[in-house]
XYZ file of C-alpha atoms in Angstrom:
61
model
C 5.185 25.992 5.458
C 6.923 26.715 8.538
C 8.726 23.221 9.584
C 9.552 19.981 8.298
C 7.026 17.855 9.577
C 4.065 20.270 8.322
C 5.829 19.682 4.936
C 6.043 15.714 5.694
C 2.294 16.140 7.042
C 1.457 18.230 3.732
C 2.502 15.619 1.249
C 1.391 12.029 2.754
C -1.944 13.358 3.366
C -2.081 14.610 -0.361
C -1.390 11.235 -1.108
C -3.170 9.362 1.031
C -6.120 11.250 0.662
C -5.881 13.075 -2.920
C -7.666 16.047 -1.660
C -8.430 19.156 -4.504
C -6.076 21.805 -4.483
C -8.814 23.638 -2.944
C -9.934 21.451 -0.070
C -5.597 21.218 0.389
C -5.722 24.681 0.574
C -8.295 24.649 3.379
C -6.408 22.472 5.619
C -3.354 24.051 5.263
C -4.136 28.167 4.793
C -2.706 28.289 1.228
C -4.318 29.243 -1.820
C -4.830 26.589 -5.069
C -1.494 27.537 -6.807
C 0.662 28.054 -3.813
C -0.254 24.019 -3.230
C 0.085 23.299 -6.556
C 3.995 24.123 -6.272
C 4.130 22.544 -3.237
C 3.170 19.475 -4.373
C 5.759 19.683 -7.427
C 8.313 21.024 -4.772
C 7.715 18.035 -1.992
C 6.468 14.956 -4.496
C 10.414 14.614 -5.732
C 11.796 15.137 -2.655
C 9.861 12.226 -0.703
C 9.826 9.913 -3.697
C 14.169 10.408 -3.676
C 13.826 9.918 -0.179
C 12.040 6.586 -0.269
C 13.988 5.743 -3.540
C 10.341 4.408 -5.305
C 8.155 6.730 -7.424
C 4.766 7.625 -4.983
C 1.414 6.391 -7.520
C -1.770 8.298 -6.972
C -4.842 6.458 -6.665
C -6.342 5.324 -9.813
C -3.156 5.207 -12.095
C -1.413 2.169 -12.991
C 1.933 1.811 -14.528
C-alpha cells in the first residue's frame, strides 16, 4: 500500500468491520494472502501504537 494513511485506513476498517480476506481484497486491489500479511504486518504495529491489544468482534478475554 502506497502511504500511511491507506495502511491506517486498511487496518481500522478490518477491525471495525471484520471484512473476509476476500471482500478486503476487493476494497483494497490485493489478493487473499497479500491481506492476510498485511493484517499480521499492521495489527502489531497499531496495537504498540495505542499500547492495548485491538479484540475482534466476538472474542472475549
Amino acid at each position: 500500500m502506497p502511504t500511511p494513511l491507506d495502511k491506517l485506513l486498511f487496518i481500522l476498517l478490518y477491525l471495525k468491520c471484520y471484512p473476509t480476506y476476500d471482500l478486503q481484497g476487493l476494497l483494497f486491489g490485493l489478493d487473499r494472502t497479500r491481506v492476510c500479511r498485511w493484517v499480521k504486518i499492521l495489527l502489531p504495529v497499531l496495537e504498540m501504537t495505542l499500547g492495548r491489544e485491538c479484540v475482534l468482534p466476538g472474542f472475549v478475554e
